C-alpha positions as a Markdown table, in Angstrom:
| # | Residue | x | y | z |
|---|---|---|---|---|
| 1 | Met | 11.4 | -15.5 | -37.7 |
| 2 | Ser | 8.4 | -13.9 | -39.0 |
| 3 | Ile | 5.4 | -16.6 | -39.8 |
| 4 | Ser | 5.2 | -15.6 | -43.5 |
| 5 | Ser | 7.4 | -13.7 | -46.0 |
| 6 | Glu | 4.6 | -11.7 | -47.1 |
| 7 | His | 3.6 | -8.4 | -45.4 |
| 8 | Lys | -0.2 | -8.8 | -44.4 |
| 9 | Pro | -2.3 | -5.4 | -43.8 |
| 10 | Leu | -3.2 | -4.4 | -40.7 |
| 11 | Gly | -6.1 | -6.6 | -39.0 |
| 12 | Lys | -6.0 | -9.1 | -41.7 |
| 13 | Gln | -8.1 | -12.1 | -40.5 |
| 14 | Val | -5.9 | -15.5 | -40.8 |
| 15 | Thr | -7.7 | -17.9 | -42.8 |
| 16 | Gly | -5.3 | -20.5 | -43.1 |
| 17 | Ser | -5.0 | -23.8 | -40.9 |
| 18 | Leu | -3.1 | -23.4 | -37.9 |
| 19 | His | -1.6 | -26.9 | -38.4 |
| 20 | Met | 0.2 | -25.4 | -41.8 |
| 21 | Leu | 2.3 | -23.0 | -39.7 |
| 22 | Ser | 5.7 | -22.7 | -38.4 |
| 23 | Pro | 6.0 | -24.2 | -35.0 |
| 24 | Ile | 7.9 | -20.8 | -34.1 |
| 25 | Val | 5.2 | -18.0 | -34.0 |
| 26 | Glu | 5.5 | -14.2 | -33.6 |
| 27 | Leu | 2.9 | -12.4 | -31.7 |
| 28 | Asn | 2.2 | -8.7 | -31.3 |
| 29 | Val | 0.7 | -8.4 | -28.0 |
| 30 | Gly | -0.5 | -4.9 | -27.3 |
| 31 | Gly | 2.5 | -3.5 | -29.4 |
| 32 | Glu | 5.0 | -5.8 | -27.4 |
| 33 | Val | 6.8 | -8.3 | -29.7 |
| 34 | Tyr | 7.3 | -11.9 | -28.6 |
| 35 | Thr | 8.5 | -15.0 | -30.5 |
| 36 | Thr | 7.9 | -18.6 | -28.8 |
| 37 | Thr | 6.9 | -22.0 | -30.3 |
| 38 | Leu | 2.9 | -23.2 | -30.7 |
| 39 | Ser | 3.6 | -25.9 | -28.3 |
| 40 | Thr | 4.2 | -23.5 | -25.6 |
| 41 | Leu | 1.4 | -21.4 | -26.3 |
| 42 | Lys | -0.8 | -24.7 | -26.5 |
| 43 | Lys | 0.8 | -26.2 | -23.1 |
| 44 | His | -2.4 | -26.2 | -21.4 |
| 45 | Pro | -5.2 | -27.3 | -23.9 |
| 46 | Gly | -8.0 | -26.3 | -21.7 |
| 47 | Ser | -7.2 | -22.6 | -21.8 |
| 48 | Lys | -8.2 | -19.5 | -23.8 |
| 49 | Leu | -4.6 | -19.3 | -25.2 |
| 50 | Ala | -4.1 | -22.8 | -26.1 |
| 51 | Glu | -8.0 | -22.6 | -28.0 |
| 52 | Met | -6.6 | -19.1 | -29.9 |
| 53 | Phe | -4.3 | -21.8 | -31.5 |
| 54 | Thr | -5.9 | -24.7 | -32.0 |
| 55 | Gly | -7.9 | -25.4 | -35.5 |
| 56 | Gln | -9.4 | -22.6 | -37.3 |
| 57 | Pro | -7.7 | -19.6 | -35.9 |
| 58 | Lys | -9.4 | -16.5 | -35.1 |
| 59 | Leu | -7.0 | -14.1 | -34.4 |
| 60 | Arg | -5.8 | -11.0 | -36.7 |
| 61 | Thr | -2.4 | -10.3 | -37.7 |
| 62 | Asp | -0.7 | -7.1 | -37.8 |
| 63 | Ser | 1.2 | -5.2 | -40.6 |
| 64 | Glu | 4.0 | -8.0 | -40.2 |
| 65 | Gly | 2.1 | -11.0 | -40.2 |
| 66 | Arg | 2.6 | -11.4 | -36.5 |
| 67 | Phe | -0.4 | -12.8 | -34.4 |
| 68 | Phe | -2.4 | -10.1 | -32.4 |
| 69 | Ile | -3.6 | -10.0 | -29.2 |
| 70 | Asp | -5.0 | -6.8 | -27.9 |
| 71 | Arg | -4.2 | -7.3 | -24.1 |
| 72 | Pro | -1.1 | -5.7 | -22.3 |
| 73 | Gly | 1.9 | -6.6 | -23.6 |
| 74 | Thr | 4.0 | -5.6 | -20.7 |
| 75 | Tyr | 2.2 | -8.6 | -18.7 |
| 76 | Phe | 2.2 | -11.2 | -21.2 |
| 77 | Lys | 6.4 | -11.7 | -20.4 |
| 78 | Tyr | 5.3 | -13.1 | -17.1 |
| 79 | Ile | 2.5 | -15.3 | -18.8 |
| 80 | Leu | 5.2 | -16.7 | -21.1 |
| 81 | Glu | 8.0 | -17.3 | -18.9 |
| 82 | Tyr | 5.3 | -19.5 | -17.0 |
| 83 | Leu | 4.1 | -21.2 | -19.6 |
| 84 | Arg | 8.2 | -22.1 | -20.7 |
| 85 | Ser | 9.5 | -23.0 | -17.4 |
| 86 | Asn | 6.4 | -22.8 | -14.7 |
| 87 | Gln | 8.2 | -20.0 | -12.8 |
| 88 | Val | 5.6 | -18.1 | -10.7 |
| 89 | Pro | 5.9 | -14.1 | -11.2 |
| 90 | Thr | 7.1 | -12.4 | -8.0 |
| 91 | Gln | 6.5 | -8.9 | -9.6 |
| 92 | Cys | 3.3 | -7.1 | -10.9 |
| 93 | Ile | 1.3 | -10.0 | -9.3 |
| 94 | Gln | -2.1 | -8.2 | -9.7 |
| 95 | Asp | -1.5 | -7.3 | -12.9 |
| 96 | Val | -0.5 | -10.9 | -14.2 |
| 97 | Tyr | -3.3 | -12.6 | -12.0 |
| 98 | Lys | -5.9 | -10.2 | -14.3 |
| 99 | Glu | -4.2 | -11.6 | -17.7 |
| 100 | Ala | -3.9 | -15.3 | -16.3 |
| 101 | Leu | -7.9 | -14.8 | -15.6 |
| 102 | Phe | -8.1 | -13.6 | -19.3 |
| 103 | Tyr | -6.2 | -16.4 | -20.8 |
| 104 | Asp | -7.6 | -18.7 | -18.7 |
| 105 | Ile | -4.6 | -20.9 | -17.5 |
| 106 | Glu | -6.1 | -22.6 | -14.9 |
| 107 | Pro | -2.7 | -23.6 | -13.0 |
| 108 | Leu | -1.2 | -20.2 | -12.9 |
| 109 | Ile | -4.4 | -19.0 | -11.5 |
| 110 | Lys | -4.3 | -21.3 | -8.3 |
| 111 | Gln | -0.6 | -20.5 | -7.9 |
| 112 | Leu | -1.3 | -16.9 | -8.0 |
| 113 | Glu | -4.3 | -16.9 | -5.5 |
| 114 | Asp | -1.7 | -18.5 | -3.4 |
| 115 | Ser | 0.2 | -15.5 | -3.2 |
| 116 | Pro | 0.1 | -13.1 | -0.2 |
| 117 | Gln | -1.0 | -10.4 | -2.3 |
| 118 | Ile | -4.0 | -12.1 | -4.0 |
| 119 | Phe | -4.7 | -14.3 | -1.0 |
| 120 | Gly | -4.9 | -11.1 | 1.1 |
| 121 | Glu | -7.2 | -9.6 | -1.5 |
| 122 | Leu | -9.6 | -12.4 | -2.3 |
| 123 | Val | -9.7 | -13.9 | 0.9 |
| 124 | Ala | -9.2 | -11.5 | 3.6 |
| 125 | Arg | -10.1 | -7.9 | 2.4 |
| 126 | Arg | -12.7 | -8.6 | -0.3 |
| 127 | Gln | -14.4 | -11.1 | 2.2 |
| 128 | Phe | -15.0 | -8.7 | 4.7 |
| 129 | Leu | -15.9 | -5.8 | 2.3 |
| 130 | Ala | -18.4 | -8.0 | 1.4 |
| 131 | Arg | -20.0 | -8.1 | 4.8 |
| 132 | Val | -20.0 | -4.2 | 4.8 |
| 133 | Pro | -23.5 | -3.3 | 3.7 |
| 134 | Asn | -23.5 | -1.5 | 0.5 |
| 135 | Tyr | -19.9 | -0.5 | 0.4 |
| 136 | Ser | -19.4 | 0.0 | -3.3 |
| 137 | Glu | -22.3 | 1.9 | -4.0 |
| 138 | Asn | -21.3 | 3.9 | -0.8 |
| 139 | Ile | -17.7 | 4.6 | -2.3 |
| 140 | Glu | -19.6 | 5.7 | -5.7 |
| 141 | Leu | -22.0 | 8.1 | -3.4 |
| 142 | Met | -18.6 | 9.6 | -2.1 |
| 143 | Ile | -17.1 | 10.2 | -5.3 |
| 144 | Arg | -20.3 | 11.9 | -6.7 |
| 145 | Ile | -21.0 | 14.2 | -3.6 |
| 146 | Ala | -17.1 | 15.5 | -3.8 |
| 147 | Arg | -17.4 | 16.1 | -7.8 |
| 148 | Ala | -20.7 | 17.9 | -7.0 |
| 149 | Glu | -18.9 | 20.1 | -4.4 |
| 150 | Ala | -15.9 | 20.7 | -6.2 |
| 151 | Val | -16.7 | 23.7 | -8.6 |
| 152 | Ala | -13.9 | 26.6 | -8.3 |
| 153 | Ser | -12.6 | 24.7 | -5.2 |
| 154 | Arg | -9.2 | 22.9 | -4.9 |
| 155 | Gln | -10.7 | 20.6 | -2.5 |
| 156 | Ser | -14.0 | 19.1 | -1.4 |
| 157 | Ser | -15.1 | 17.0 | 1.5 |
| 158 | Val | -17.3 | 14.3 | 2.3 |
| 159 | Ile | -18.4 | 13.3 | 5.7 |
| 160 | Val | -18.6 | 9.5 | 6.4 |
| 161 | Cys | -20.0 | 8.0 | 9.5 |
| 162 | Val | -18.4 | 4.8 | 10.3 |
| 163 | Val | -20.2 | 2.7 | 12.7 |
| 164 | Arg | -19.0 | -1.0 | 13.4 |
| 165 | Thr | -21.9 | -2.1 | 15.7 |
| 166 | Glu | -25.7 | -1.8 | 16.1 |
| 167 | Glu | -25.6 | -0.1 | 19.0 |
| 168 | Asp | -23.3 | 2.4 | 17.6 |
| 169 | Ala | -25.6 | 3.0 | 14.9 |
| 170 | Ala | -28.0 | 3.7 | 17.1 |
| 171 | Arg | -25.6 | 6.1 | 19.3 |
| 172 | Cys | -25.0 | 8.2 | 16.1 |
| 173 | Gln | -28.7 | 8.5 | 15.1 |
| 174 | Asp | -29.2 | 12.2 | 16.6 |
| 175 | Ala | -25.8 | 13.2 | 15.2 |
| 176 | Leu | -27.0 | 12.2 | 12.0 |
| 177 | Asn | -30.3 | 13.8 | 12.0 |
| 178 | Ser | -28.7 | 16.8 | 13.0 |
| 179 | Leu | -26.5 | 16.7 | 10.1 |
| 180 | Asp | -29.6 | 16.3 | 7.8 |
| 181 | Met | -31.5 | 18.9 | 9.2 |
| 182 | Asp | -28.4 | 20.9 | 8.2 |
| 183 | Lys | -28.4 | 19.6 | 4.7 |
| 184 | Lys | -25.0 | 18.2 | 5.3 |
| 185 | Ser | -24.4 | 15.0 | 3.1 |
| 186 | Val | -23.1 | 11.9 | 5.1 |
| 187 | Val | -22.1 | 8.5 | 3.8 |
| 188 | Lys | -22.9 | 6.0 | 6.3 |
| 189 | Phe | -21.0 | 2.8 | 6.5 |
| 190 | Gly | -21.8 | -0.3 | 8.4 |
| 191 | Pro | -22.3 | -2.2 | 10.7 |
| 192 | Trp | -20.6 | -5.3 | 10.1 |
| 193 | Lys | -19.9 | -8.7 | 11.5 |
| 194 | Ala | -16.4 | -9.1 | 11.2 |
| 195 | Val | -13.3 | -8.8 | 13.0 |
| 196 | Pro | -11.4 | -5.6 | 11.2 |
| 197 | Ser | -12.0 | -2.2 | 13.3 |
| 198 | Ile | -13.0 | 1.0 | 12.1 |
| 199 | Ser | -9.6 | 2.2 | 10.8 |
| 200 | Asp | -9.5 | -0.9 | 8.8 |
| 201 | Leu | -12.3 | 0.0 | 7.0 |
| 202 | Leu | -11.4 | 3.6 | 6.5 |
| 203 | Asp | -7.9 | 2.5 | 5.1 |
| 204 | Cys | -10.1 | 0.3 | 2.7 |
| 205 | Ile | -12.3 | 3.5 | 1.6 |
| 206 | Gln | -9.2 | 5.4 | 1.1 |
| 207 | Met | -7.4 | 2.3 | -0.9 |
| 208 | Asp | -10.5 | 1.8 | -3.2 |
| 209 | Val | -11.3 | 5.6 | -4.0 |
| 210 | Glu | -7.3 | 5.9 | -4.7 |
| 211 | Ala | -7.7 | 2.9 | -7.0 |
| 212 | Lys | -10.2 | 4.9 | -9.3 |
| 213 | Gly | -7.6 | 7.6 | -9.7 |
| 214 | Tyr | -8.7 | 10.3 | -6.9 |
| 215 | Lys | -6.5 | 11.8 | -4.5 |
| 216 | Ile | -7.7 | 11.7 | -0.9 |
| 217 | Ser | -7.2 | 11.8 | 2.5 |
| 218 | Phe | -9.3 | 11.8 | 5.9 |
| 219 | Gln | -9.4 | 13.3 | 9.2 |
| 220 | Ala | -11.6 | 12.9 | 12.2 |
| 221 | His | -14.6 | 15.2 | 11.7 |
| 222 | Val | -15.4 | 17.2 | 15.1 |
| 223 | Ala | -19.4 | 18.0 | 15.1 |
| 224 | Glu | -20.1 | 21.7 | 15.9 |
| 225 | Lys | -22.5 | 20.5 | 18.0 |
| 226 | Gly | -22.3 | 18.7 | 21.3 |
| 227 | Phe | -23.7 | 14.7 | 21.4 |
| 228 | Arg | -23.4 | 12.4 | 23.9 |
| 229 | Phe | -20.2 | 10.7 | 22.5 |
| 230 | Lys | -17.2 | 11.7 | 20.9 |
| 231 | Ser | -18.0 | 12.4 | 17.4 |
| 232 | His | -14.8 | 11.5 | 16.2 |
| 233 | Asp | -15.3 | 8.4 | 17.1 |
| 234 | Phe | -17.4 | 7.7 | 14.4 |
| 235 | Phe | -17.3 | 10.5 | 11.8 |
| 236 | Tyr | -14.6 | 11.8 | 9.5 |
| 237 | Lys | -14.2 | 13.9 | 6.4 |
| 238 | Phe | -12.6 | 12.7 | 3.7 |
| 239 | Leu | -11.0 | 15.4 | 1.5 |
| 240 | Phe | -10.6 | 15.5 | -2.3 |
| 241 | Thr | -7.8 | 17.3 | -3.7 |
| 242 | Trp | -8.4 | 18.3 | -7.3 |
| 243 | Trp | -5.3 | 20.5 | -8.2 |
C-alpha cells in the first residue's frame, strides 16, 4: 500500500511528521521495494534505522512516494526478517553484517559476531594480521609493483619474503641484499608473534589481494644465486594475471 495517493517527484524531501503516516510503510532500498510497519522499523529504538522513522523525517522519497534508503537492497530482507521474527540470517553473513553495522542494530550485530564467519574474521584472522607489521601497507605495495610491471604483459610478478621470527629475518638478509643489488623489488612480511604459520600468512595475502578484485596465485621463488638456506622456505613469487 502506498504511503501517499499522490506521486511525488524523485528525491523530494519528506516534510510532514511521521506520526501522521500510515502504520504500513513502503520502502525503496537501493531499488528493492519492501512493505513493512513503522513498529517493525522502530523495534530497536537506539538504532539508526529507528531514528530514520522517529520524529521529523529526514528520508527522501522516490517517484512513487516510497521512502528511499541508498543502501544495497538485496540484504535488507535479512535485516527486515530479523526485526520481524528475531531470525538471525545464515546466508550472506559478511554482507548482512555490514548492513547491521550501518543501521546500528546492536542485538543483530552481536549475534552475527558470534557466527563462525564473523568470529573467525574479527577474532582470529584480523587479530593475527594486526600482529604482522605493516600488513595492509605491504598489500598495497604489492599491488603497486604488480601494476607497474604489467605493461604489455599478461602476467606480472612480485617477490615476497615471509619471515616468522627474528632469526629467520637475519638469515634472509643476505638474500634480500642480493636481490636489491639485482634491482628486484621484494615485499617483506614479518616477523610476527602469533601461532599462524608462513603458509597461513600466504593464504591471507592471497585472500586480501583477491578481495580487491585481482586474480593471483603464488609459488615458491627459487633464487638464482646460492644461499646458506633453502630460499623457497622464505621467498615466494606472486603472479598477477591481467587477462
